mmCIF file of C-alpha atoms in Angstrom:
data_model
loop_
_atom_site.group_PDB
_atom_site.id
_atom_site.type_symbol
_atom_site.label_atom_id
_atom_site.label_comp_id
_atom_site.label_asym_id
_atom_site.label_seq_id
_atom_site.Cartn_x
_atom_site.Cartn_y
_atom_site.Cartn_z
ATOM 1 C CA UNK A 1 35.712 14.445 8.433
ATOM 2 C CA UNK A 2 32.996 13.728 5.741
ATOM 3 C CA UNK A 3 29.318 12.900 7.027
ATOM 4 C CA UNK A 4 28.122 10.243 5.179
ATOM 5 C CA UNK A 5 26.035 10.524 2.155
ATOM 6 C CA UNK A 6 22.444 10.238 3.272
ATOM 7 C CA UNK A 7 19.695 9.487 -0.230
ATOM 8 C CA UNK A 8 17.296 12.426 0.519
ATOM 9 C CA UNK A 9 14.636 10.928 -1.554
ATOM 10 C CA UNK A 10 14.546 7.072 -1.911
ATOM 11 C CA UNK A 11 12.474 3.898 -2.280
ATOM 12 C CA UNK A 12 11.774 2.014 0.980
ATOM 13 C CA UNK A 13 10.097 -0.832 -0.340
ATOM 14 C CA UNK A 14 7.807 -1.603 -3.503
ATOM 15 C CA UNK A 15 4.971 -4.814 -2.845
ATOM 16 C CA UNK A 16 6.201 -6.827 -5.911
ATOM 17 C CA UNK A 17 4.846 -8.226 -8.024
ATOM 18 C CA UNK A 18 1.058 -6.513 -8.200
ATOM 19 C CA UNK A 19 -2.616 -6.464 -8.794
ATOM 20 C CA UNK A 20 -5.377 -4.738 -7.741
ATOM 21 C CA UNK A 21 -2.781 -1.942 -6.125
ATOM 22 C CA UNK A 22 0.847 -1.114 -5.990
ATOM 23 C CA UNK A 23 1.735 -0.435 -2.791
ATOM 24 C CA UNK A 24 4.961 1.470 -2.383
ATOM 25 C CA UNK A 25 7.548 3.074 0.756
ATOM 26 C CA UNK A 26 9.781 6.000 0.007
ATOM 27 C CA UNK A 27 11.937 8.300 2.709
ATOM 28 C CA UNK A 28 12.046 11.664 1.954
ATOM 29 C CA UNK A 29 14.517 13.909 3.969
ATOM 30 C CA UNK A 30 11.493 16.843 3.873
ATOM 31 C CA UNK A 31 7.872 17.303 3.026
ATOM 32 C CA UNK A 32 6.966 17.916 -0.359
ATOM 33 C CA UNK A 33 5.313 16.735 -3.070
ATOM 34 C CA UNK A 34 5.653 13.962 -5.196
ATOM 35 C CA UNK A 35 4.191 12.134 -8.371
ATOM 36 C CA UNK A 36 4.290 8.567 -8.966
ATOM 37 C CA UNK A 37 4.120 7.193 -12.379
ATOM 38 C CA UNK A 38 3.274 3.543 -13.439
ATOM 39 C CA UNK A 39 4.876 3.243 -17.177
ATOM 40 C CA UNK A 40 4.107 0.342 -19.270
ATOM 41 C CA UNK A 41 7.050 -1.731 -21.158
ATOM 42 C CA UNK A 42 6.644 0.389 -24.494
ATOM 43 C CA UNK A 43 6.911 3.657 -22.452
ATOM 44 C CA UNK A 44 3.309 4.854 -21.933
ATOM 45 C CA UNK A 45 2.273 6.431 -18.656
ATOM 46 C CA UNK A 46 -0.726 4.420 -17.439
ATOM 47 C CA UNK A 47 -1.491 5.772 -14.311
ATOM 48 C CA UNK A 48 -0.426 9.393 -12.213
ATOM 49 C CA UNK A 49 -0.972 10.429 -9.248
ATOM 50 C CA UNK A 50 0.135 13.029 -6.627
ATOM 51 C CA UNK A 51 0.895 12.415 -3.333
ATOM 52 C CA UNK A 52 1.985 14.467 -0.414
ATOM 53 C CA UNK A 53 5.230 13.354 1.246
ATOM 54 C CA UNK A 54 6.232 14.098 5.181
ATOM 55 C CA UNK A 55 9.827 13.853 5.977
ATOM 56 C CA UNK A 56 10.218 10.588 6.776
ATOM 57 C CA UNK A 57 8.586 7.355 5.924
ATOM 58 C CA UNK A 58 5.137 8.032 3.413
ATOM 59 C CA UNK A 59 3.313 4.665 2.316
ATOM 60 C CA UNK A 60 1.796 5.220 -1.137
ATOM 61 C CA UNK A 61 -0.794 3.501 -3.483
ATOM 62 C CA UNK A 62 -1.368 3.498 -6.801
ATOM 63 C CA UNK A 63 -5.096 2.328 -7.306
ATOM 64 C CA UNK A 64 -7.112 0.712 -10.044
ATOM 65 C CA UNK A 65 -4.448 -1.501 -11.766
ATOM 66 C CA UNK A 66 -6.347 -4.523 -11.728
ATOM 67 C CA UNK A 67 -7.287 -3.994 -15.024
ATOM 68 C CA UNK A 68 -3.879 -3.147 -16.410
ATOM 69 C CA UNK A 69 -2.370 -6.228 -18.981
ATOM 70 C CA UNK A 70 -0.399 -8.401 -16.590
ATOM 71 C CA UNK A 71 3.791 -8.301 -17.326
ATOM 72 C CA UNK A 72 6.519 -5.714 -16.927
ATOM 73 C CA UNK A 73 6.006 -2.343 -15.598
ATOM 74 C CA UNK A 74 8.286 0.266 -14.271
ATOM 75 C CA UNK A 75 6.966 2.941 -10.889
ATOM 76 C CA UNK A 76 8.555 6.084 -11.424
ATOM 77 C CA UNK A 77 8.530 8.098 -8.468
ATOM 78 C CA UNK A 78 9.438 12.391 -9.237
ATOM 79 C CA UNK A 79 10.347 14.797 -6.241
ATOM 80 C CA UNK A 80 12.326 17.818 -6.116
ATOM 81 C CA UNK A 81 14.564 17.025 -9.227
ATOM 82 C CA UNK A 82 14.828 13.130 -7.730
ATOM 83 C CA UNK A 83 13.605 9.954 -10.400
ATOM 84 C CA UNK A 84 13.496 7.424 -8.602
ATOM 85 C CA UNK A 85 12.272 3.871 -10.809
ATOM 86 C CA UNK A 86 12.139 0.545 -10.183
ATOM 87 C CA UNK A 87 10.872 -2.038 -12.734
ATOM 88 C CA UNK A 88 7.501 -4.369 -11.223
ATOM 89 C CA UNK A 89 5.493 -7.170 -12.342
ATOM 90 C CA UNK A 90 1.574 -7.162 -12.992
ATOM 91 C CA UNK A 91 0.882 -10.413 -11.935
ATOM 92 C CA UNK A 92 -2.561 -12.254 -14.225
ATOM 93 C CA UNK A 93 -5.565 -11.875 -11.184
ATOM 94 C CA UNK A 94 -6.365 -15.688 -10.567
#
């Protein structure tokens, strides 16, 4: 019998849409390291940042994007040979 197939790397939950932080959940079947990237809609990498992952549950922040031009923006998450991306929204700080 086949075990199932378990994502060893993979996106909990992203806190969308965003301002002053993006605040993001990923499972990671090990501990390692990993490095988010925030990329704007023409492609640019606007903020990095390395984090440490546990195996398990790791809640991450990207900092300082209050000053970022609100609209579409895609987290790109790299770890062992694993992309993960989702696509977020800067929201315009009221």
């Amino acid at each position: 019998q086949l075990a199932e197939k378990t994502e060893s790397f993979s996106f909990i939950s992203v806190i969308n849409p965003f301002h002053y932080e993006l605040y993001f959940k990923v499972y990671s079947a090990y501990n390692g390291i990993a490095e988010a990237q925030l990329i704007d809609a023409t492609g640019r990498c606007v903020r990095k940042k390395m984090f440490d992952v546990k195996a398990g549950v790791s809640n991450l922040t990207i900092e300082n994007t209050l000053n970022l031009t609100p609209g579409l923006y895609f987290i790109r998450v790299l770890s062992a040979g694993t992309v993960l991306q989702k696509s977020v929204m800067k929201q315009f700080h009221q």
